[in-house]
């Protein structure tokens, strides 16, 4: 067959390779490749396509042999390289992808496209130093200016950064093509000058005609220019420039107004400013006031920038002691409210300025109380809502009584019902103008709950918010509040309903999933086969997979299009997602759920160990969005977020660190894998992690006291249990664990049986192995189980009985931790279940000691399971629903929120609570039965 005919036959498979395979035709692609490979067994394109299809069919082991064959042939064909790039990315072998393109470029050094692909492969793998070297080589070879603007490693040490910036500066200034031919090149040039503090040279570039033109049209360049001027101390000049833009060109960019305001205080900005400096600043403030007042008068209500700038100017004048009138801030706030009070933004705009005291607060409060409460249109309604919010923000602690908060909650509810008709004719996709009154009422009810711990107030909040959602289906703020409230009430299925109704997408999974997945294992029903929450964990992590696969491509495209100002943002975005705190918290929660759902075995332990150990040393970024929660609580009290945290604790970085330490240590002791074995068996590149001075084994042995800050008292007790258990069993694990050679030989044997191909780099001994080995030293002396292990389950029995009286959520917390402690014990003692291991290592006495702990733990777990099921039976009763409805009589006394509506909410809440209590009780019972022998 001619090469043209072969190409024609292959094309139907390749034409998608990347398109058809994505549509799910992996099996047919494999079949077609197999047919053609019989005729053309050495064709690398066919091998690479089959490898791609196998990877996408999750047949990783089978793809490895083909992948290694193609790499060994050192391909240069574009189609083969493209297919292999996707194969290697799917296998996580980014370094092999770099080596492949580097080898191809070496073979065809005149091929500019191969050089570019080598550069981009380094960019995708975040190998910035190598990428820069490739770019420099390509500039010398092809004399293309765009290769000068290569790559910058954000993790370069500070001492090296200066050297590299100087080199970059020399290259750019010596280039025959000036940087101002492109806004993005100009941005990069200015960035280098800023880093090297060559402000005079930067100023010269900026002040040139072309520089001014670029800064006038490019926001990124203008931002950089503003930064450079501030670093040079040209605040006055920057203020004058901003003033001209505002007055002459009617520019209403808020950053320009801030520059004008900042320029007024240059004289008193430095420490130790004297009276002369204050006098100068005072004059400058008066001049600025006159300008801003004129602008505010001209703009009126159509633009609020002038009014806000006046407020900011006066706030700073008071702070520096150069204000001419002590009550001017309140006067300006009244003026702002009169003009902008009917806008939704009013409260957030005024919030930075309303932290008043004494007479100022009294005058401001009197003014707000004078806002008419009779509503005839939406503008009057928004004005009243803003008044309520601003009044509430400044309540003193003495005003936060149960009686006062109850009166306010009833007032907000009453006003909401009265003003609902104003939005009666709006489309169902629109929000009701009165929605913020419901949110205010919800805040008041939660405040009452935090004061009294009485769930009746949460019942009222949930009923009112549920009703509001029938009028405003798109009110995600109401849904967020309900998610938190239902979790406090122990009705997680209702929280999940609202979370899913929000249709969270893409990066929102990173910023918002904590609302439903924080300590999600507390509500997990995985032990009974319901993996809803475990599935939610997996779905929320898809954004991280997309990030690792796609963001590198976006960076490559930005380089291709010379959009250099976007590249640092892409890099930061990738770093923040790759090292997301929420990502790893969800991973830990999923592990906790998985242990309850799947049998504990070596495969599970090894798999989780490999992943978790690389999370331990990460420097995490907390991308979680807490600010989105509507918080209208007084500034003297806790915010809505703090008040509604499950168990009163946030699972932050220290929580993650401690739970990672617990599980990494337990899995490491239970596993036969060490770094040597892992290096041979791990497919793909080892993840990046920060190396400490001591080994990981040594670092996880010691608990850091500051890591307990985010843990509840029950979680601290669980941590003590895990620490004691690991310390007790560590010497026996170390003694019984087979050496790496034995583990590798067994892995090689299993791989050959499974795939028909030997494990690369590992040889099976001729005499074979049965997994045992002779020891030269005597086994460590067996000591009885520490008292803390037995006492832990005794104490948790007492603690559970106490928690069951207080709150179902608290009881679930204690019960699931007891279950988790037992499963951790199963993981740690898994090695000693094999009779051959016990006999070979003479650990019979240890097994006896472990059995006594296990039997005792099982008896306690069975009692807890029985108590939970019994409590569940009492939750879905008529009496419970009746109590719920009676608690909500305040809001259901009149239409449209009637008795039947509240009863429906009551039924859903009590049924949800019954389900979680019953299923967790049954799950614990099932686990107890599974591990009773």
PDB file of C-alpha atoms in Angstrom, residues 151-408:
ATOM      1  CA  UNK A 151       9.030  33.113  30.320  1.00  0.00           C
ATOM      2  CA  UNK A 152       9.461  34.193  33.921  1.00  0.00           C
ATOM      3  CA  UNK A 153       9.481  31.686  36.761  1.00  0.00           C
ATOM      4  CA  UNK A 154       7.361  33.021  39.661  1.00  0.00           C
ATOM      5  CA  UNK A 155       9.264  30.742  42.073  1.00  0.00           C
ATOM      6  CA  UNK A 156      12.738  32.036  41.164  1.00  0.00           C
ATOM      7  CA  UNK A 157      14.730  32.953  44.325  1.00  0.00           C
ATOM      8  CA  UNK A 158      14.945  36.696  44.980  1.00  0.00           C
ATOM      9  CA  UNK A 159      18.728  36.890  44.439  1.00  0.00           C
ATOM     10  CA  UNK A 160      18.430  35.197  41.044  1.00  0.00           C
ATOM     11  CA  UNK A 161      15.437  37.254  39.963  1.00  0.00           C
ATOM     12  CA  UNK A 162      17.483  40.450  39.860  1.00  0.00           C
ATOM     13  CA  UNK A 163      20.161  38.836  37.701  1.00  0.00           C
ATOM     14  CA  UNK A 164      17.568  37.449  35.303  1.00  0.00           C
ATOM     15  CA  UNK A 165      15.690  40.745  35.133  1.00  0.00           C
ATOM     16  CA  UNK A 166      18.933  42.520  34.245  1.00  0.00           C
ATOM     17  CA  UNK A 167      19.530  39.997  31.488  1.00  0.00           C
ATOM     18  CA  UNK A 168      15.985  40.483  30.195  1.00  0.00           C
ATOM     19  CA  UNK A 169      16.457  44.268  30.327  1.00  0.00           C
ATOM     20  CA  UNK A 170      19.653  44.057  28.285  1.00  0.00           C
ATOM     21  CA  UNK A 171      17.984  41.842  25.678  1.00  0.00           C
ATOM     22  CA  UNK A 172      14.970  44.117  25.261  1.00  0.00           C
ATOM     23  CA  UNK A 173      16.955  47.339  25.075  1.00  0.00           C
ATOM     24  CA  UNK A 174      19.364  45.818  22.551  1.00  0.00           C
ATOM     25  CA  UNK A 175      16.545  44.562  20.338  1.00  0.00           C
ATOM     26  CA  UNK A 176      16.281  46.383  16.987  1.00  0.00           C
ATOM     27  CA  UNK A 177      12.483  46.515  17.432  1.00  0.00           C
ATOM     28  CA  UNK A 178      11.273  48.902  20.171  1.00  0.00           C
ATOM     29  CA  UNK A 179       8.874  47.545  22.796  1.00  0.00           C
ATOM     30  CA  UNK A 180       6.266  50.253  22.200  1.00  0.00           C
ATOM     31  CA  UNK A 181       5.176  48.633  18.924  1.00  0.00           C
ATOM     32  CA  UNK A 182       2.820  46.527  21.050  1.00  0.00           C
ATOM     33  CA  UNK A 183       0.971  47.407  24.265  1.00  0.00           C
ATOM     34  CA  UNK A 184       1.799  44.018  25.763  1.00  0.00           C
ATOM     35  CA  UNK A 185       5.499  44.299  24.931  1.00  0.00           C
ATOM     36  CA  UNK A 186       5.449  47.776  26.423  1.00  0.00           C
ATOM     37  CA  UNK A 187       3.789  46.344  29.553  1.00  0.00           C
ATOM     38  CA  UNK A 188       6.502  43.703  29.888  1.00  0.00           C
ATOM     39  CA  UNK A 189       9.232  46.297  29.405  1.00  0.00           C
ATOM     40  CA  UNK A 190       7.728  48.514  32.128  1.00  0.00           C
ATOM     41  CA  UNK A 191       7.385  45.482  34.442  1.00  0.00           C
ATOM     42  CA  UNK A 192      11.109  44.764  34.111  1.00  0.00           C
ATOM     43  CA  UNK A 193      11.993  48.396  34.786  1.00  0.00           C
ATOM     44  CA  UNK A 194       9.773  48.422  37.862  1.00  0.00           C
ATOM     45  CA  UNK A 195      11.366  45.258  39.242  1.00  0.00           C
ATOM     46  CA  UNK A 196      14.861  46.721  38.676  1.00  0.00           C
ATOM     47  CA  UNK A 197      13.727  50.077  40.124  1.00  0.00           C
ATOM     48  CA  UNK A 198      14.897  51.884  36.986  1.00  0.00           C
ATOM     49  CA  UNK A 199      12.234  54.514  37.515  1.00  0.00           C
ATOM     50  CA  UNK A 200      13.891  57.274  35.506  1.00  0.00           C
ATOM     51  CA  UNK A 201      14.059  55.075  32.424  1.00  0.00           C
ATOM     52  CA  UNK A 202      10.483  53.961  32.981  1.00  0.00           C
ATOM     53  CA  UNK A 203       9.350  57.559  33.407  1.00  0.00           C
ATOM     54  CA  UNK A 204      11.041  58.516  30.164  1.00  0.00           C
ATOM     55  CA  UNK A 205       9.199  55.732  28.339  1.00  0.00           C
ATOM     56  CA  UNK A 206       5.859  56.641  29.922  1.00  0.00           C
ATOM     57  CA  UNK A 207       6.216  60.368  29.203  1.00  0.00           C
ATOM     58  CA  UNK A 208       6.968  59.812  25.541  1.00  0.00           C
ATOM     59  CA  UNK A 209       4.169  60.509  23.095  1.00  0.00           C
ATOM     60  CA  UNK A 210       3.744  56.843  22.224  1.00  0.00           C
ATOM     61  CA  UNK A 211       3.960  55.857  25.914  1.00  0.00           C
ATOM     62  CA  UNK A 212       1.167  58.252  26.853  1.00  0.00           C
ATOM     63  CA  UNK A 213      -0.916  56.931  23.990  1.00  0.00           C
ATOM     64  CA  UNK A 214      -0.463  53.311  25.109  1.00  0.00           C
ATOM     65  CA  UNK A 215      -1.258  54.097  28.761  1.00  0.00           C
ATOM     66  CA  UNK A 216      -4.381  55.979  27.664  1.00  0.00           C
ATOM     67  CA  UNK A 217      -5.755  52.933  25.855  1.00  0.00           C
ATOM     68  CA  UNK A 218      -4.366  50.000  27.883  1.00  0.00           C
ATOM     69  CA  UNK A 219      -5.709  49.567  31.427  1.00  0.00           C
ATOM     70  CA  UNK A 220      -2.899  47.154  32.374  1.00  0.00           C
ATOM     71  CA  UNK A 221      -0.198  49.578  31.193  1.00  0.00           C
ATOM     72  CA  UNK A 222      -1.937  52.482  32.930  1.00  0.00           C
ATOM     73  CA  UNK A 223      -2.114  50.523  36.174  1.00  0.00           C
ATOM     74  CA  UNK A 224       1.592  49.793  35.901  1.00  0.00           C
ATOM     75  CA  UNK A 225       2.295  53.449  35.162  1.00  0.00           C
ATOM     76  CA  UNK A 226       0.341  54.507  38.240  1.00  0.00           C
ATOM     77  CA  UNK A 227       2.280  52.023  40.352  1.00  0.00           C
ATOM     78  CA  UNK A 228       5.633  53.309  39.061  1.00  0.00           C
ATOM     79  CA  UNK A 229       4.683  56.926  39.766  1.00  0.00           C
ATOM     80  CA  UNK A 230       3.732  56.033  43.335  1.00  0.00           C
ATOM     81  CA  UNK A 231       7.007  54.171  43.840  1.00  0.00           C
ATOM     82  CA  UNK A 232       8.835  57.273  42.640  1.00  0.00           C
ATOM     83  CA  UNK A 233       6.922  59.361  45.181  1.00  0.00           C
ATOM     84  CA  UNK A 234       5.082  61.322  42.495  1.00  0.00           C
ATOM     85  CA  UNK A 235       1.755  61.273  44.328  1.00  0.00           C
ATOM     86  CA  UNK A 236       1.094  64.962  43.765  1.00  0.00           C
ATOM     87  CA  UNK A 237       1.864  64.694  40.081  1.00  0.00           C
ATOM     88  CA  UNK A 238      -0.346  61.603  39.836  1.00  0.00           C
ATOM     89  CA  UNK A 239      -3.126  63.508  41.613  1.00  0.00           C
ATOM     90  CA  UNK A 240      -2.818  66.467  39.232  1.00  0.00           C
ATOM     91  CA  UNK A 241      -2.892  64.147  36.228  1.00  0.00           C
ATOM     92  CA  UNK A 242      -5.979  62.340  37.576  1.00  0.00           C
ATOM     93  CA  UNK A 243      -7.641  65.702  38.259  1.00  0.00           C
ATOM     94  CA  UNK A 244      -7.216  66.743  34.626  1.00  0.00           C
ATOM     95  CA  UNK A 245      -8.718  63.471  33.430  1.00  0.00           C
ATOM     96  CA  UNK A 246     -11.699  63.820  35.767  1.00  0.00           C
ATOM     97  CA  UNK A 247     -12.415  67.494  35.069  1.00  0.00           C
ATOM     98  CA  UNK A 248     -11.463  67.861  31.420  1.00  0.00           C
ATOM     99  CA  UNK A 249     -12.168  64.405  29.987  1.00  0.00           C
ATOM    100  CA  UNK A 250     -15.007  63.486  32.372  1.00  0.00           C
ATOM    101  CA  UNK A 251     -13.179  60.284  33.347  1.00  0.00           C
ATOM    102  CA  UNK A 252     -15.086  58.518  36.148  1.00  0.00           C
ATOM    103  CA  UNK A 253     -12.595  55.736  36.858  1.00  0.00           C
ATOM    104  CA  UNK A 254     -12.635  55.310  40.658  1.00  0.00           C
ATOM    105  CA  UNK A 255      -8.863  54.794  40.698  1.00  0.00           C
ATOM    106  CA  UNK A 256      -8.435  58.336  39.367  1.00  0.00           C
ATOM    107  CA  UNK A 257     -10.567  59.708  42.204  1.00  0.00           C
ATOM    108  CA  UNK A 258      -8.451  57.803  44.734  1.00  0.00           C
ATOM    109  CA  UNK A 259      -5.320  59.343  43.207  1.00  0.00           C
ATOM    110  CA  UNK A 260      -6.805  62.820  43.664  1.00  0.00           C
ATOM    111  CA  UNK A 261      -7.716  62.055  47.287  1.00  0.00           C
ATOM    112  CA  UNK A 262      -4.285  60.521  48.067  1.00  0.00           C
ATOM    113  CA  UNK A 263      -2.501  63.555  46.606  1.00  0.00           C
ATOM    114  CA  UNK A 264      -4.214  65.812  49.152  1.00  0.00           C
ATOM    115  CA  UNK A 265      -2.407  64.100  52.054  1.00  0.00           C
ATOM    116  CA  UNK A 266       1.141  63.843  50.714  1.00  0.00           C
ATOM    117  CA  UNK A 267       2.424  66.405  53.195  1.00  0.00           C
ATOM    118  CA  UNK A 268       1.221  64.442  56.247  1.00  0.00           C
ATOM    119  CA  UNK A 269       1.796  60.915  54.926  1.00  0.00           C
ATOM    120  CA  UNK A 270       5.314  60.629  56.318  1.00  0.00           C
ATOM    121  CA  UNK A 271       5.792  59.931  60.064  1.00  0.00           C
ATOM    122  CA  UNK A 272       6.425  62.928  62.304  1.00  0.00           C
ATOM    123  CA  UNK A 273       4.709  65.507  60.102  1.00  0.00           C
ATOM    124  CA  UNK A 274       4.612  68.908  61.850  1.00  0.00           C
ATOM    125  CA  UNK A 275       2.111  71.757  61.981  1.00  0.00           C
ATOM    126  CA  UNK A 276       3.348  73.250  58.710  1.00  0.00           C
ATOM    127  CA  UNK A 277       2.684  69.949  56.972  1.00  0.00           C
ATOM    128  CA  UNK A 278      -0.807  69.802  58.472  1.00  0.00           C
ATOM    129  CA  UNK A 279      -1.512  73.338  57.347  1.00  0.00           C
ATOM    130  CA  UNK A 280      -0.381  72.491  53.810  1.00  0.00           C
ATOM    131  CA  UNK A 281      -2.503  69.347  53.806  1.00  0.00           C
ATOM    132  CA  UNK A 282      -5.499  71.282  55.122  1.00  0.00           C
ATOM    133  CA  UNK A 283      -5.258  73.749  52.235  1.00  0.00           C
ATOM    134  CA  UNK A 284      -4.910  70.927  49.751  1.00  0.00           C
ATOM    135  CA  UNK A 285      -7.972  69.203  51.246  1.00  0.00           C
ATOM    136  CA  UNK A 286     -10.056  72.360  50.842  1.00  0.00           C
ATOM    137  CA  UNK A 287      -9.012  72.668  47.189  1.00  0.00           C
ATOM    138  CA  UNK A 288      -9.844  69.030  46.540  1.00  0.00           C
ATOM    139  CA  UNK A 289     -13.195  69.429  48.285  1.00  0.00           C
ATOM    140  CA  UNK A 290     -14.168  72.287  45.991  1.00  0.00           C
ATOM    141  CA  UNK A 291     -13.310  70.227  42.897  1.00  0.00           C
ATOM    142  CA  UNK A 292     -15.145  67.130  44.103  1.00  0.00           C
ATOM    143  CA  UNK A 293     -18.203  69.118  45.220  1.00  0.00           C
ATOM    144  CA  UNK A 294     -18.458  70.635  41.761  1.00  0.00           C
ATOM    145  CA  UNK A 295     -18.208  67.189  40.175  1.00  0.00           C
ATOM    146  CA  UNK A 296     -20.808  65.754  42.559  1.00  0.00           C
ATOM    147  CA  UNK A 297     -23.156  68.628  41.759  1.00  0.00           C
ATOM    148  CA  UNK A 298     -22.684  68.158  37.999  1.00  0.00           C
ATOM    149  CA  UNK A 299     -23.144  64.374  38.089  1.00  0.00           C
ATOM    150  CA  UNK A 300     -26.033  64.297  40.563  1.00  0.00           C
ATOM    151  CA  UNK A 301     -27.531  60.839  41.005  1.00  0.00           C
ATOM    152  CA  UNK A 302     -26.307  59.538  37.628  1.00  0.00           C
ATOM    153  CA  UNK A 303     -22.772  58.916  38.957  1.00  0.00           C
ATOM    154  CA  UNK A 304     -21.793  58.536  42.604  1.00  0.00           C
ATOM    155  CA  UNK A 305     -18.002  58.808  42.204  1.00  0.00           C
ATOM    156  CA  UNK A 306     -17.831  62.455  43.308  1.00  0.00           C
ATOM    157  CA  UNK A 307     -19.922  61.880  46.432  1.00  0.00           C
ATOM    158  CA  UNK A 308     -17.927  58.790  47.410  1.00  0.00           C
ATOM    159  CA  UNK A 309     -14.658  60.648  46.864  1.00  0.00           C
ATOM    160  CA  UNK A 310     -15.865  63.403  49.205  1.00  0.00           C
ATOM    161  CA  UNK A 311     -16.596  60.788  51.856  1.00  0.00           C
ATOM    162  CA  UNK A 312     -13.180  59.181  51.403  1.00  0.00           C
ATOM    163  CA  UNK A 313     -11.498  62.600  51.556  1.00  0.00           C
ATOM    164  CA  UNK A 314     -13.257  63.498  54.799  1.00  0.00           C
ATOM    165  CA  UNK A 315     -12.548  60.119  56.397  1.00  0.00           C
ATOM    166  CA  UNK A 316      -8.824  60.523  55.715  1.00  0.00           C
ATOM    167  CA  UNK A 317      -8.915  64.170  56.821  1.00  0.00           C
ATOM    168  CA  UNK A 318     -10.307  63.075  60.195  1.00  0.00           C
ATOM    169  CA  UNK A 319      -7.667  60.348  60.460  1.00  0.00           C
ATOM    170  CA  UNK A 320      -4.823  62.839  59.773  1.00  0.00           C
ATOM    171  CA  UNK A 321      -6.369  65.538  61.978  1.00  0.00           C
ATOM    172  CA  UNK A 322      -6.809  68.108  59.180  1.00  0.00           C
ATOM    173  CA  UNK A 323     -10.605  68.203  58.954  1.00  0.00           C
ATOM    174  CA  UNK A 324     -12.164  71.640  59.179  1.00  0.00           C
ATOM    175  CA  UNK A 325     -15.541  70.412  60.503  1.00  0.00           C
ATOM    176  CA  UNK A 326     -15.995  67.586  63.005  1.00  0.00           C
ATOM    177  CA  UNK A 327     -19.523  66.782  61.822  1.00  0.00           C
ATOM    178  CA  UNK A 328     -18.817  67.042  58.105  1.00  0.00           C
ATOM    179  CA  UNK A 329     -18.621  63.245  57.601  1.00  0.00           C
ATOM    180  CA  UNK A 330     -22.187  62.754  58.873  1.00  0.00           C
ATOM    181  CA  UNK A 331     -23.381  65.662  56.716  1.00  0.00           C
ATOM    182  CA  UNK A 332     -21.805  64.070  53.637  1.00  0.00           C
ATOM    183  CA  UNK A 333     -23.316  60.686  54.507  1.00  0.00           C
ATOM    184  CA  UNK A 334     -26.756  62.270  54.733  1.00  0.00           C
ATOM    185  CA  UNK A 335     -26.183  63.971  51.390  1.00  0.00           C
ATOM    186  CA  UNK A 336     -25.077  60.674  49.859  1.00  0.00           C
ATOM    187  CA  UNK A 337     -28.111  58.859  51.251  1.00  0.00           C
ATOM    188  CA  UNK A 338     -30.477  61.546  49.959  1.00  0.00           C
ATOM    189  CA  UNK A 339     -29.129  61.129  46.421  1.00  0.00           C
ATOM    190  CA  UNK A 340     -28.167  57.429  46.257  1.00  0.00           C
ATOM    191  CA  UNK A 341     -30.345  55.916  49.017  1.00  0.00           C
ATOM    192  CA  UNK A 342     -32.716  54.396  46.490  1.00  0.00           C
ATOM    193  CA  UNK A 343     -29.922  52.330  44.919  1.00  0.00           C
ATOM    194  CA  UNK A 344     -29.036  48.777  46.015  1.00  0.00           C
ATOM    195  CA  UNK A 345     -25.356  49.755  46.333  1.00  0.00           C
ATOM    196  CA  UNK A 346     -25.980  52.375  49.029  1.00  0.00           C
ATOM    197  CA  UNK A 347     -25.302  50.194  52.091  1.00  0.00           C
ATOM    198  CA  UNK A 348     -22.058  48.688  50.766  1.00  0.00           C
ATOM    199  CA  UNK A 349     -20.861  52.140  49.659  1.00  0.00           C
ATOM    200  CA  UNK A 350     -21.486  53.734  53.059  1.00  0.00           C
ATOM    201  CA  UNK A 351     -20.348  50.774  55.175  1.00  0.00           C
ATOM    202  CA  UNK A 352     -16.653  51.896  55.385  1.00  0.00           C
ATOM    203  CA  UNK A 353     -17.731  55.288  56.749  1.00  0.00           C
ATOM    204  CA  UNK A 354     -20.524  54.552  59.236  1.00  0.00           C
ATOM    205  CA  UNK A 355     -18.460  53.236  62.154  1.00  0.00           C
ATOM    206  CA  UNK A 356     -19.480  56.257  64.244  1.00  0.00           C
ATOM    207  CA  UNK A 357     -19.487  57.011  67.944  1.00  0.00           C
ATOM    208  CA  UNK A 358     -21.082  59.537  70.296  1.00  0.00           C
ATOM    209  CA  UNK A 359     -22.982  62.500  68.849  1.00  0.00           C
ATOM    210  CA  UNK A 360     -22.167  61.583  65.278  1.00  0.00           C
ATOM    211  CA  UNK A 361     -23.811  58.185  65.740  1.00  0.00           C
ATOM    212  CA  UNK A 362     -26.824  59.774  67.459  1.00  0.00           C
ATOM    213  CA  UNK A 363     -27.341  62.272  64.609  1.00  0.00           C
ATOM    214  CA  UNK A 364     -26.918  59.585  61.983  1.00  0.00           C
ATOM    215  CA  UNK A 365     -29.340  57.232  63.763  1.00  0.00           C
ATOM    216  CA  UNK A 366     -31.942  60.000  64.120  1.00  0.00           C
ATOM    217  CA  UNK A 367     -31.636  60.747  60.409  1.00  0.00           C
ATOM    218  CA  UNK A 368     -32.129  57.092  59.431  1.00  0.00           C
ATOM    219  CA  UNK A 369     -35.086  56.615  61.779  1.00  0.00           C
ATOM    220  CA  UNK A 370     -36.723  59.532  59.998  1.00  0.00           C
ATOM    221  CA  UNK A 371     -36.866  57.684  56.669  1.00  0.00           C
ATOM    222  CA  UNK A 372     -40.580  57.171  55.834  1.00  0.00           C
ATOM    223  CA  UNK A 373     -41.802  53.607  56.386  1.00  0.00           C
ATOM    224  CA  UNK A 374     -44.859  54.016  54.177  1.00  0.00           C
ATOM    225  CA  UNK A 375     -43.990  52.432  50.824  1.00  0.00           C
ATOM    226  CA  UNK A 376     -45.664  53.170  47.492  1.00  0.00           C
ATOM    227  CA  UNK A 377     -42.911  52.354  44.981  1.00  0.00           C
ATOM    228  CA  UNK A 378     -39.644  50.421  44.643  1.00  0.00           C
ATOM    229  CA  UNK A 379     -37.429  53.502  45.123  1.00  0.00           C
ATOM    230  CA  UNK A 380     -38.998  54.173  48.518  1.00  0.00           C
ATOM    231  CA  UNK A 381     -38.646  50.476  49.373  1.00  0.00           C
ATOM    232  CA  UNK A 382     -34.918  50.406  48.562  1.00  0.00           C
ATOM    233  CA  UNK A 383     -34.440  53.583  50.617  1.00  0.00           C
ATOM    234  CA  UNK A 384     -36.164  51.979  53.606  1.00  0.00           C
ATOM    235  CA  UNK A 385     -34.171  48.731  53.217  1.00  0.00           C
ATOM    236  CA  UNK A 386     -30.884  50.676  53.149  1.00  0.00           C
ATOM    237  CA  UNK A 387     -31.966  52.549  56.269  1.00  0.00           C
ATOM    238  CA  UNK A 388     -32.712  49.260  58.047  1.00  0.00           C
ATOM    239  CA  UNK A 389     -29.317  47.859  57.048  1.00  0.00           C
ATOM    240  CA  UNK A 390     -27.400  50.953  58.167  1.00  0.00           C
ATOM    241  CA  UNK A 391     -29.275  51.159  61.463  1.00  0.00           C
ATOM    242  CA  UNK A 392     -28.667  47.487  62.159  1.00  0.00           C
ATOM    243  CA  UNK A 393     -24.955  47.783  61.411  1.00  0.00           C
ATOM    244  CA  UNK A 394     -24.457  50.281  64.271  1.00  0.00           C
ATOM    245  CA  UNK A 395     -26.504  48.589  67.014  1.00  0.00           C
ATOM    246  CA  UNK A 396     -24.715  48.474  70.361  1.00  0.00           C
ATOM    247  CA  UNK A 397     -24.390  45.243  72.341  1.00  0.00           C
ATOM    248  CA  UNK A 398     -27.022  46.489  74.780  1.00  0.00           C
ATOM    249  CA  UNK A 399     -29.505  46.622  71.901  1.00  0.00           C
ATOM    250  CA  UNK A 400     -28.955  42.974  70.940  1.00  0.00           C
ATOM    251  CA  UNK A 401     -31.454  41.435  73.337  1.00  0.00           C
ATOM    252  CA  UNK A 402     -33.839  38.600  72.566  1.00  0.00           C
ATOM    253  CA  UNK A 403     -36.849  40.926  72.854  1.00  0.00           C
ATOM    254  CA  UNK A 404     -35.364  43.606  70.584  1.00  0.00           C
ATOM    255  CA  UNK A 405     -34.138  41.167  67.935  1.00  0.00           C
ATOM    256  CA  UNK A 406     -37.510  39.380  67.946  1.00  0.00           C
ATOM    257  CA  UNK A 407     -39.273  42.690  67.386  1.00  0.00           C
ATOM    258  CA  UNK A 408     -36.927  43.541  64.491  1.00  0.00           C
TER     259      UNK A 408
END
